[in-house]
Structures are given as C-alpha cells and as structure tokens.
Coordinates of C-alpha atoms in Angstrom, one line a residue:
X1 CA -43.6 -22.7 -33.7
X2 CA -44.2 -20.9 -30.4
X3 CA -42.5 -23.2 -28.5
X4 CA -39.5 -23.4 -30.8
X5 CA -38.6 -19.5 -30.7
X6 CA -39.4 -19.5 -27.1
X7 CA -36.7 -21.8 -26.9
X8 CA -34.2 -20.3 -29.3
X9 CA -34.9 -17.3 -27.0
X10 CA -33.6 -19.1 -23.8
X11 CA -30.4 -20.3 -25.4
X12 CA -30.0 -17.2 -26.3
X13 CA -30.0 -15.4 -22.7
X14 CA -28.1 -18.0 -21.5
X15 CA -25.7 -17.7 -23.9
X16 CA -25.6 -14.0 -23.1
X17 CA -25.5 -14.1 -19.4
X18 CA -22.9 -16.5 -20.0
X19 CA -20.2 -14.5 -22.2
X20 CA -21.1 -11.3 -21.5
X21 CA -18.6 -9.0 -19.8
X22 CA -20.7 -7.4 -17.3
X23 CA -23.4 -10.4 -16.7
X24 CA -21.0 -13.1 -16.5
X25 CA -20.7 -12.9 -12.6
X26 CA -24.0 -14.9 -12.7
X27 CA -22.0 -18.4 -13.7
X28 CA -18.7 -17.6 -12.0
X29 CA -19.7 -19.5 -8.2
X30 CA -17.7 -19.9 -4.8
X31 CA -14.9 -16.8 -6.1
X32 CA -11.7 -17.1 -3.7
X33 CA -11.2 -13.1 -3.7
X34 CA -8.1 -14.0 -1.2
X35 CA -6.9 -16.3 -3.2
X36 CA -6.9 -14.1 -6.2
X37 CA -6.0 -11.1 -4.4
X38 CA -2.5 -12.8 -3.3
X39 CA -2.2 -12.9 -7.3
X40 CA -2.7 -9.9 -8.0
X41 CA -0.4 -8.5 -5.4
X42 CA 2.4 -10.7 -7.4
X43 CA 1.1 -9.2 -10.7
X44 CA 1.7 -5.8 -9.5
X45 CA 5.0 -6.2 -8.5
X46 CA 5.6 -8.0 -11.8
X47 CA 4.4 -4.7 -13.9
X48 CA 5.9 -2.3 -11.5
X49 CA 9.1 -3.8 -11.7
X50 CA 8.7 -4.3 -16.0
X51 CA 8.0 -0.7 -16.3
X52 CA 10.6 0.6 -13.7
X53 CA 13.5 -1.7 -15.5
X54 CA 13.0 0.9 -18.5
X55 CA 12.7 4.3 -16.4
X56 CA 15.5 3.4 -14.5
X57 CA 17.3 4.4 -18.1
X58 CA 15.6 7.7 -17.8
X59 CA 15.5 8.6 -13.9
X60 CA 15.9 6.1 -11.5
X61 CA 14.2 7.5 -8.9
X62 CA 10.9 5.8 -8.0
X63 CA 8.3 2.8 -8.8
X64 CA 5.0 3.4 -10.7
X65 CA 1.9 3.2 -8.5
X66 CA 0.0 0.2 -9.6
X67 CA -3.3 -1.2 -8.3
X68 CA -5.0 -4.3 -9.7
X69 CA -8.7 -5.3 -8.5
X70 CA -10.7 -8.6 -9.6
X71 CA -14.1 -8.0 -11.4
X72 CA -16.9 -11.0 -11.2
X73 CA -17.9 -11.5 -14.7
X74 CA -15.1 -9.7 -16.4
X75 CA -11.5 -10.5 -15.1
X76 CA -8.9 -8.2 -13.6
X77 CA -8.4 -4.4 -14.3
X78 CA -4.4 -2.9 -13.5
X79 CA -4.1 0.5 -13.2
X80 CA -1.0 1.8 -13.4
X81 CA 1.0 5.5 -14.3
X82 CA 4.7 5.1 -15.0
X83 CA 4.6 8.4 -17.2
X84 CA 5.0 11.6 -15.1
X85 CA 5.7 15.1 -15.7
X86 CA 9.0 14.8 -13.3
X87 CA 10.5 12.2 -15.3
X88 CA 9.7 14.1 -18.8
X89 CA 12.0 16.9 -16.8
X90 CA 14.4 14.9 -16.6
X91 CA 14.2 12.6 -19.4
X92 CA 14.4 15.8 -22.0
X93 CA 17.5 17.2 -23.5
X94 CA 18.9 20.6 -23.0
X95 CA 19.3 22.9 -26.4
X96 CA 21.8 20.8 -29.0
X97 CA 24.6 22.8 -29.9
X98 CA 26.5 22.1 -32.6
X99 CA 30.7 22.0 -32.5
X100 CA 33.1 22.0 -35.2
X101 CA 36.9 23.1 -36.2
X102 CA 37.6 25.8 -38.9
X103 CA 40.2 25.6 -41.4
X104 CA 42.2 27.6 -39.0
X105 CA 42.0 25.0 -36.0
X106 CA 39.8 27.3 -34.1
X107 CA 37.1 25.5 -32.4
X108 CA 33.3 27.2 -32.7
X109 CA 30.3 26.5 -31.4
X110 CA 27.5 27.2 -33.4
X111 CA 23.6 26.6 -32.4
X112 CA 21.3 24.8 -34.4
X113 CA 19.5 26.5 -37.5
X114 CA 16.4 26.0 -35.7
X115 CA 15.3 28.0 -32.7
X116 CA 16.6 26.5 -28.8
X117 CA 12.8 26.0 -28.5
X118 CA 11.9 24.5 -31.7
X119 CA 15.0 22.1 -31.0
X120 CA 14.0 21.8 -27.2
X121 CA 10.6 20.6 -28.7
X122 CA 11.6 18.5 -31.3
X123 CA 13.7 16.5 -28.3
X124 CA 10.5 15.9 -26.1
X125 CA 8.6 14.4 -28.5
X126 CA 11.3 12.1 -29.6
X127 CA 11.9 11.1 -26.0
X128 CA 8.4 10.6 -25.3
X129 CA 7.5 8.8 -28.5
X130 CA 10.6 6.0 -27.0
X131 CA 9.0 6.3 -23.0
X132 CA 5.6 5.7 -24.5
X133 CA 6.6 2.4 -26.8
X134 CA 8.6 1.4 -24.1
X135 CA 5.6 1.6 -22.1
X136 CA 3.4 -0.5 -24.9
X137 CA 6.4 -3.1 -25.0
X138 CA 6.8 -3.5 -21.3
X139 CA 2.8 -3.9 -20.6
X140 CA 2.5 -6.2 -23.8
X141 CA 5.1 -8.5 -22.2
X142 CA 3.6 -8.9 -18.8
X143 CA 0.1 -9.7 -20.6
X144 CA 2.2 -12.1 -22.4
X145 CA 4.9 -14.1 -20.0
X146 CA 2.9 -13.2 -16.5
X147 CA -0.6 -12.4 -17.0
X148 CA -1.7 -15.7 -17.6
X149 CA -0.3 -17.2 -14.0
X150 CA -3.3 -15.1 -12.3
X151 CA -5.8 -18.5 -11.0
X152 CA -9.7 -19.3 -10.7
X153 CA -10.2 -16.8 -14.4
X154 CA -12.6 -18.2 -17.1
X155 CA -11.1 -18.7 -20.5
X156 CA -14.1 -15.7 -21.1
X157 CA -12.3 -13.2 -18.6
X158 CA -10.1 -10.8 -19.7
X159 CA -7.1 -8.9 -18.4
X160 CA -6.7 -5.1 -18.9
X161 CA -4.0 -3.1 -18.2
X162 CA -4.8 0.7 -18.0
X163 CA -1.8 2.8 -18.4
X164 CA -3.1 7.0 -17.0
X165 CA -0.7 9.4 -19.0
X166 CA 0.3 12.8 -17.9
X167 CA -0.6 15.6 -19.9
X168 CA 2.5 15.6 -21.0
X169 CA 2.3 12.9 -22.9
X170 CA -1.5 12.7 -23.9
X171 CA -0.7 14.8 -27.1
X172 CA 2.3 12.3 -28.5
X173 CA 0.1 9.2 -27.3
X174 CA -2.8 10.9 -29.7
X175 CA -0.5 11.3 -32.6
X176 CA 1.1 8.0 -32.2
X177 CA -1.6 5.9 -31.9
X178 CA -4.4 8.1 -33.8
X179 CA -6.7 8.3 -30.5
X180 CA -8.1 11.1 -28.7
X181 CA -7.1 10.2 -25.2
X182 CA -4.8 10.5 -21.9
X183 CA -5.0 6.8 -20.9
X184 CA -3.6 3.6 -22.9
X185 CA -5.6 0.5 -22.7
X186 CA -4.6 -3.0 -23.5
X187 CA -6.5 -6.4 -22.8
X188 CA -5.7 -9.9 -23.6
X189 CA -8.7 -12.6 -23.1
X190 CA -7.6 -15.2 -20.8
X191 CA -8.7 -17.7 -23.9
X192 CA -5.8 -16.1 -25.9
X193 CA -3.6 -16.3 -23.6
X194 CA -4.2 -20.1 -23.1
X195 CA -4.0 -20.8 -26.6
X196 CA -0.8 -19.1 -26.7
X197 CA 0.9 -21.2 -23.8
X198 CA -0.5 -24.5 -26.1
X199 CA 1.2 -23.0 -29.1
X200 CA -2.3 -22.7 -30.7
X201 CA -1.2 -18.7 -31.3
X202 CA 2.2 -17.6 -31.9
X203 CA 3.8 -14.4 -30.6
X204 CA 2.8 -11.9 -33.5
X205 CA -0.8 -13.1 -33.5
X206 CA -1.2 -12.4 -30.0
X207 CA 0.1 -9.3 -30.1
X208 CA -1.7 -8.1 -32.7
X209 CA -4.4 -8.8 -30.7
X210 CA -3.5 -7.3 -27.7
X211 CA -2.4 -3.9 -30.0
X212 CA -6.7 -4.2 -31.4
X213 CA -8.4 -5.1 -28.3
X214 CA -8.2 -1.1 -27.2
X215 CA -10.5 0.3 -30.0
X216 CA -13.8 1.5 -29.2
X217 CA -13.0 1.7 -25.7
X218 CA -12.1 5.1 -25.3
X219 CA -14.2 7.1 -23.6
X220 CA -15.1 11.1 -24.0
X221 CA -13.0 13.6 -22.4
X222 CA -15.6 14.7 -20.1
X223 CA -16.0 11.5 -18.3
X224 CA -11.7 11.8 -17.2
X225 CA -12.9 15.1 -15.7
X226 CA -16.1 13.6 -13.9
X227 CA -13.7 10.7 -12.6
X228 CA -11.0 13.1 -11.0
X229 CA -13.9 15.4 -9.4
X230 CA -15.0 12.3 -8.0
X231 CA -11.8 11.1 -7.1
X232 CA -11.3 14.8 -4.7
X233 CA -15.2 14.1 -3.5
X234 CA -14.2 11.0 -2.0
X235 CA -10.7 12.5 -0.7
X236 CA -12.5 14.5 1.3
X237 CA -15.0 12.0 2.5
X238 CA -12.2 9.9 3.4
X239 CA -10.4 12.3 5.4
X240 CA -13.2 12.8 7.6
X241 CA -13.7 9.3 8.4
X242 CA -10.3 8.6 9.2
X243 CA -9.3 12.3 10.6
X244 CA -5.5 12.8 8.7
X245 CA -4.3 13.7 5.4
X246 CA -5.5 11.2 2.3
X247 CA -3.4 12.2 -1.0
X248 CA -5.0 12.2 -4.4
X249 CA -2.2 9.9 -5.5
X250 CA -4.1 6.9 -3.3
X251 CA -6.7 7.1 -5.1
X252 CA -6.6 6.0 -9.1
X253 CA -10.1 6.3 -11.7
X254 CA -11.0 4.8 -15.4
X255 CA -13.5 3.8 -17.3
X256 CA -14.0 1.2 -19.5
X257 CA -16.5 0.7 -21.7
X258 CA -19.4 -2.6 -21.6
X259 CA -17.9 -2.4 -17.8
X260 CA -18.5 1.0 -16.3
X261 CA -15.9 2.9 -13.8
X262 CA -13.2 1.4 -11.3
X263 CA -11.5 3.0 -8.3
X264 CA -8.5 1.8 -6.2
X265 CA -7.9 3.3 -3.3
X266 CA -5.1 2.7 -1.6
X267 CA -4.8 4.3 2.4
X268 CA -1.3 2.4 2.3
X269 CA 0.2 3.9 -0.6
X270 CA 2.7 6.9 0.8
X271 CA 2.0 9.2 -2.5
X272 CA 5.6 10.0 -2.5
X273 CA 6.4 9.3 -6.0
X274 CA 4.0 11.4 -7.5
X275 CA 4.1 14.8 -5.0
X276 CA 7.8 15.6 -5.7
X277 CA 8.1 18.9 -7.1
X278 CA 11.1 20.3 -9.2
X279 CA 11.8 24.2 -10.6
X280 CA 12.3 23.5 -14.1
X281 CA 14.7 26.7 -14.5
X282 CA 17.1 24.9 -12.4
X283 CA 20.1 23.5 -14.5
X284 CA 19.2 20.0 -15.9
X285 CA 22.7 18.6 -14.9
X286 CA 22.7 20.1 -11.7
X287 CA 19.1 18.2 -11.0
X288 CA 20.8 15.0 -12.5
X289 CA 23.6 15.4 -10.3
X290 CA 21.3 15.7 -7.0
X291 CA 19.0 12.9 -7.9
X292 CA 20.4 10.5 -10.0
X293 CA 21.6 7.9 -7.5
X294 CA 18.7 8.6 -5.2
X295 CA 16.2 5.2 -4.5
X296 CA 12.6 5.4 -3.9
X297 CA 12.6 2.7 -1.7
X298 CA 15.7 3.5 0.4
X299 CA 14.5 7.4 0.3
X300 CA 11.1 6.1 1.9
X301 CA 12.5 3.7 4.3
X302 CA 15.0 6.4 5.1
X303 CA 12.2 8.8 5.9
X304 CA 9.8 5.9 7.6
X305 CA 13.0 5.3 10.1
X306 CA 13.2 9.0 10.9
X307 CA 9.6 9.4 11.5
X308 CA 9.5 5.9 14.1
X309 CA 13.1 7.1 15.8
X310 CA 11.4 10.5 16.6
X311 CA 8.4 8.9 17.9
X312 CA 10.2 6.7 19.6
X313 CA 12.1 9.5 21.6
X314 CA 8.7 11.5 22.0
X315 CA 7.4 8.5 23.6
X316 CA 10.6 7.9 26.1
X317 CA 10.2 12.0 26.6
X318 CA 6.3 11.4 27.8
X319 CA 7.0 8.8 30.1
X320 CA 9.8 10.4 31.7
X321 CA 7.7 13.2 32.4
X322 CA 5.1 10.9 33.6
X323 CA 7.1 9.9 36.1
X324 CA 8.0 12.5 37.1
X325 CA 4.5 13.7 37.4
X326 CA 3.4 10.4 39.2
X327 CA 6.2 10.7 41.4
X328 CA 5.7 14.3 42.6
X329 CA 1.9 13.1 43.3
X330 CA 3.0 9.9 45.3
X331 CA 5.6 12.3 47.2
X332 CA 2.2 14.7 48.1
X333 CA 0.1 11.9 49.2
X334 CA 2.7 10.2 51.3
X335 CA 3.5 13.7 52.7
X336 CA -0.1 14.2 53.6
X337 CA -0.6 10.9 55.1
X338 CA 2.5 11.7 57.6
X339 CA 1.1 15.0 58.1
X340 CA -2.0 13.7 59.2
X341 CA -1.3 10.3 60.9
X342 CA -4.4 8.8 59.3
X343 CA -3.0 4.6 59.3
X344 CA -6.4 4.1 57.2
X345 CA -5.4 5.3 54.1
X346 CA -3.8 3.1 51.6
X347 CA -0.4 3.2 49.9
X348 CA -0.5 4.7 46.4
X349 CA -0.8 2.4 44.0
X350 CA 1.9 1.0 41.9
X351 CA 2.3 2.3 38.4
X352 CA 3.7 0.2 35.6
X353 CA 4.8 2.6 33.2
X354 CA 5.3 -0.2 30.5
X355 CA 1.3 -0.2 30.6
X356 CA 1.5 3.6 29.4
X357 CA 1.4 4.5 25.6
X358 CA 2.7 7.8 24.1
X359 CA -0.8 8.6 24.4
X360 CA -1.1 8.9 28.7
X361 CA -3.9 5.7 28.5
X362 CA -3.4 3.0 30.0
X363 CA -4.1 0.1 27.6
X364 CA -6.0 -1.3 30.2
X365 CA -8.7 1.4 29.9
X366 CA -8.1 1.5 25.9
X367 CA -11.3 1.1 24.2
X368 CA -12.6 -1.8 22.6
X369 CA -10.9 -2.3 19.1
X370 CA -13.7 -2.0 16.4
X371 CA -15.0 -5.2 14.6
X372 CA -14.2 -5.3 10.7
X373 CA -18.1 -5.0 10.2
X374 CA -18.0 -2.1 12.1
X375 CA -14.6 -1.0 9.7
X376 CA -16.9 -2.0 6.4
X377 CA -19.9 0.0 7.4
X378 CA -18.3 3.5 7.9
X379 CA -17.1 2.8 4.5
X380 CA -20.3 2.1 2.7
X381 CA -21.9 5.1 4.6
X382 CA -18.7 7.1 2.7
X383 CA -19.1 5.1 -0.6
X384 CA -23.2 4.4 -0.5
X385 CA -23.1 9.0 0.0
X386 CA -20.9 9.3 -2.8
X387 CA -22.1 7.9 -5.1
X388 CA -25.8 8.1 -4.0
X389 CA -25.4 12.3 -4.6
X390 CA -22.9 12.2 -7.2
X391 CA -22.7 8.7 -9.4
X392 CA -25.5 10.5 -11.8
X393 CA -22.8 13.0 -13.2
X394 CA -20.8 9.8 -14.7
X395 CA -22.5 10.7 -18.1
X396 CA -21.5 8.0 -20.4
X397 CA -21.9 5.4 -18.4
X398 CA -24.9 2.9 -19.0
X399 CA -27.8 1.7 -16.9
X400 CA -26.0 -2.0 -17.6
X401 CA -22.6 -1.1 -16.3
X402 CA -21.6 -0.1 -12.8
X403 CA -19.4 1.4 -11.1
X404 CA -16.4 -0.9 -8.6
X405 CA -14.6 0.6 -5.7
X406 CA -11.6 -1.3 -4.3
X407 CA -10.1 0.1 -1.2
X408 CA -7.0 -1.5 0.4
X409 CA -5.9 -0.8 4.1
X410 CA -4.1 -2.8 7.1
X411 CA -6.3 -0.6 9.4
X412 CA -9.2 -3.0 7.9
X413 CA -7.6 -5.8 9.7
X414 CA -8.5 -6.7 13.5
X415 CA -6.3 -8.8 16.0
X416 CA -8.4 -12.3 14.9
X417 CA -9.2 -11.4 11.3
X418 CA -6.3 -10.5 8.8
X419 CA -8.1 -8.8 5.8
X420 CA -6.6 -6.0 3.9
X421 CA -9.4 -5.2 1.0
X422 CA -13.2 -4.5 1.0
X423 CA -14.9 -3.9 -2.5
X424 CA -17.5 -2.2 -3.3
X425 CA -20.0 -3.2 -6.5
X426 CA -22.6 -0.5 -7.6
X427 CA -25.1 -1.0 -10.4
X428 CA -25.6 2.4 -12.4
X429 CA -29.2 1.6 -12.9
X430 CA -29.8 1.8 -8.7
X431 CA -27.7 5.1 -9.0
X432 CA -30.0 6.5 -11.6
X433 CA -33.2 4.5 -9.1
X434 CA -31.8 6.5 -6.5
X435 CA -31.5 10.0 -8.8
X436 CA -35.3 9.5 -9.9
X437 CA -36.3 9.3 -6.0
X438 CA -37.2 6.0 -6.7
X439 CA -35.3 4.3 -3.6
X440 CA -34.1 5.9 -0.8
X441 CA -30.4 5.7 0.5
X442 CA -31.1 2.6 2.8
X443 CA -32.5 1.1 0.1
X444 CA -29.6 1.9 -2.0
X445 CA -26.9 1.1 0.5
X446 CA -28.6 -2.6 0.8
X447 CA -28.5 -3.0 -2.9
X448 CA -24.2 -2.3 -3.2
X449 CA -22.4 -6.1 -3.3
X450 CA -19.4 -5.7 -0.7
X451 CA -16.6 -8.2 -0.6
X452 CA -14.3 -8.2 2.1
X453 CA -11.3 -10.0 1.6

C-alpha cells in the first residue's frame, strides 16, 4: 500500500513539473533563445503593424511600442500600448451641433439639448469603446493567423499578449469588459492553436477561448503602482551605468499571475511616440491640419539624419582645428630647430588625421573594447541591486513565481560576438531569502539565471 501511493505521488510531481506554467522550464532542454528571438522580432512587427493598420484611421502618426520576450516553461509574453492619451486627442469629436432650415429658408444652428460637455463625453466613450474592440479584434487575429509561426514552443506553452491602456481608457475598458483594470490580457495555448491549423477547432471556438483565458489574471491595483516605481528605480540605475538620458517609455512592466512580473527594456527604442506633447485648447482641426500627414518613421529618420549631418560637420570642424593646431606646433618646433642648429633632433612626426576621431584620440591609443561578459556583469550588478533592495515590495507576487528582465541593446554586441539581448530570471523566493538576511547579495546574484542571446 506504501509503495503504491509513493508511486501515485511521483506521477503526480512529474506530471506537475511537467505542465505547470512556471516549472515547466525543467523538461524544455537545449532552448535556441536566438533562434526564437529572430521570431519574435517578426512577431512584433506583425502586431505593430495589425494594430497601426486601425490607428492609422484615427491618427496616423506613429507605431505602438511592442516588446516580446521568451519565458522557459511558459511561452512568450508581448507587451504592447497602441492606446495613448495623444491619439484619444485627436481621435475625439469637437461639440456636435445641430443644422436645419426654417419654414422661412433661414438656416439656424442650434446646439444639442445636452450640454457641449455632456455631448463632448458621450463622443469619447463611443470612440474609445470602437479603439478598444478594435484593439481586441486586431490582437485576437495575430494570436490567430501569426502567433502560431513562433518555433521550438511545447503544445503546453502559451502565448500572451498584454495590451497597457492609458488612463484614459482604463475606465471604458472596466465597463466594457466588467474588470477592474488598466491592462488587457489575452493568451492562446500553443495546443489550441495547433488544433486550430488541423481543423480540430474552428474560428468561434478558439476565440472564445482566447476572449476566457484572461479571467483571474488580473492583478490588484497596487501591484501597477509597485511595477512603475520599479520601472523609475531602474531608470535611474540605468542612467548611471550608461552615463545619458534612459526614457521611461524603454522600459515596459506587467504581471501575470502563476508567472510573476516581466520587464522589457529596450536602450534602442527612441521613446518618441510616447513623449509628444499636445495643448488640448488648441483647435482640433488646426492640430489635424499640422499632423495628419506626418510619419513616425520618416519624422525619426528625418530627425536621426539631422542629428548624424551635424555630427558630421562637428567632426570636419575638430579636425580642421586640429590641424591647424598640429600645424602651428610643427611650425614652432621646426622654428626652434633652425634657431638652434641642433642636426640631432628629429623631424616631427607625421600625423594622419584619418586616425583622429571627433573625440581628439587617436584610435590607436583607444582603449580596449569591453568583453560581453564584462557588458552582462554591470548589468546584473544593476538588476541583482534592484531587485535585491526592492523586489520585496512586489506584494502579490508568490514565493513560486519570479520575476524576468529582458533588456535589448546593440551596445551588448562586440566586434566578434553579435548578441543584442541578455535576460535576466529571478525566483521571488531568493528575493524574499535575501529580504529575511538569509543570503547575502553574492549569494543572490549567483542564484539569477542570465541568458545572453
């Protein structure tokens, strides 16, 4: 009898550690993070360009920031926000009038019954109820027709897209869909998705199931606030590693539940979209008129060619003062030289100004790049701090969850290694270890899982 429950109870851990969300990282082996990675960078683009078709309609005038990261044992997490306060300005309606002709011919205008406000309202929540199901549409599609394309998934793995809403829109989102929350959440199980593509599900099913899969995940209020002072924390962290200006747009924050709480931080992202800032008492058609045929892309690579034509002319500037400068030395020593016959002393050396950056260094005394390892280990000193003195205030979170940090950067990459992403995996339990003074910070920085990729 003992040895029959004893056995029941190892098919039953193993059954576990195999299906569950947060465990399941102990049967998924040999993970091609670049390989998946190259996915996800399609997948993003996919969603980006899906939600921008439908804004376009509104304000074409940027792309929503999206980030996607690859979690062992659970699947992929997209983080995207295509609703912003600047496109409710311009998406909203001025006061409706109403015009009509008397019995006399003579044209009237007469407002609306209701109040300007109480009409200006009653627009808003109309246009935002149509942004946010055009929002649900457009994410259900790409979990639909792309999602499934992402390789090396289990059939247990899931894909979740997590859609941040502007305040804004958090109250229309809580009346629509009878949640108390400012982020939508959507998943499809790989397995679903599968099943669909063999014909096993049809269309209605599977979005059904897509529309379910986001209750009981929502988490409480507090843990949003948490997350952004978090988010500033490691803004500031970061901007003393790397000595300039990070933007709190790079960085993006959620929680899910049964997984714990993602970051994507992205030092390439320019943070443009999301910074522009607009006087709302400003005529609405005159803001139209200025914007509306204005391009996100061709704004920033207008902006990005400014920026490399004046450094370009700053450098040309600095050399042809260093030239000026080397030649006014080589001028004194030859003078000297003449001055006081002394054969001995050698010609001045011969400057190649194509060896000179804007900086005055010669490249030939420029210091030794730094390794990726070196790269990495700056960034778990930032991360292993971080978290170390401040992962204890994410409340909700349980000692079974933990907490994933995905940062992306070209500076990661050296001249013989192209990487672009290093990922950070903290268990909440060795944050809580940690709290308790039961580890120390090497200890805790030797326990994080780090991925470069």
């Amino acid at each position: 009898m003992i040895k029959k429950v004893f056995f029941i109870g190892i098919f039953i851990f193993l059954l576990t550690a195999k299906y569950s969300p947060v465990t399941g990282a102990q049967y998924e082996k040999n993970v091609d993070y670049t390989k998946i990675q190259k996915d996800l960078r399609i997948m993003e683009n996919i969603l980006q360009t899906l939600l921008t078709d439908y804004i376009k309609d509104y304000l074409p005038i940027g792309r929503p920031e999206t980030s996607g990261i690859y979690i062992e044992g659970y699947g992929v997490v997209f983080i995207t926000s295509p609703t912003s306060d600047f496109l409710l300005h311009f998406a909203v309606l001025p006061p409706i009038t109403k015009i009509y002709r008397d019995v006399k011919n003579r044209s009237q205008v007469i407002i609306s019954q209701k109040s300007p406000d109480e009409e200006r309202e009653r627009e808003e929540d109309k246009q935002k109820e149509e942004i946010l199901t055009e929002t649900t549409d457009s994410i259900i599609e790409f979990l639909t027709d792309y999602a499934g394309a992402i390789k090396g998934l289990n059939p247990d793995n899931r894909i979740t897209v997590v859609c941040k809403l502007s305040k804004e829109y958090r109250k229309t989102f809580e009346k629509m869909y009878d949640v108390k929350d400012s982020q939508m959440l959507l998943t499809a199980e790989k397995r679903w998705l599968n099943d669909y593509k063999k014909g096993l599900v049809g269309f209605e099913d599977l979005k059904k199931r897509i529309k379910n899969s986001s209750k009981g995940q929502y988490p409480q209020k507090d843990t949003y606030k948490r997350i952004d002072i978090l988010k500033s924390i490691i803004e500031s962290e970061l901007e003393n590693t790397y000595k300039r200006g990070i933007s709190k747009s790079q960085i993006d924050g959620t929680y899910i539940r049964g997984l714990g709480t993602i970051f994507t931080i992205d030092l390439d992202r320019s943070g443009l979209f999301r910074t522009i800032n607009i006087k709302l008492e400003e005529k609405f058609d005159d803001l139209i008129k200025s914007y509306k045929n204005i391009k996100y892309d061709e704004l920033q690579q207008t902006l990005e060619k400014q920026a490399l034509e004046k450094s370009k002319k700053a450098i040309e500037k600095t050399k042809e003062k260093l030239k000026e400068s080397l030649k006014g030395i080589k001028e004194g020593i030859e003078k000297e030289i003449e001055i006081q016959s002394v054969p001995s002393i050698p010609p001045a050396p011969k400057i190649d100004f194509e060896d000179i950056e804007f900086s005055g260094k010669s490249k030939k005394d420029e210091k030794e790049e730094k390794s990726i390892e070196e790269k990495v280990k700056e960034l778990t000193d930032v991360i292993a701090e971080v978290f170390a003195d401040f992962g204890s205030t994410l409340k909700e979170m349980k000692d079974t969850e933990r907490i994933e940090i995905l940062i992306k950067s070209k500076e990661l990459a050296t001249k013989d290694r192209k990487v672009s992403c290093v990922q950070f995996s903290i268990n909440k339990r060795d944050i809580n270890d940690y709290d308790r003074n039961i580890i120390n910070l090497d200890t805790f920085k030797n326990r994080i899982n780090i991925n470069i990729y």
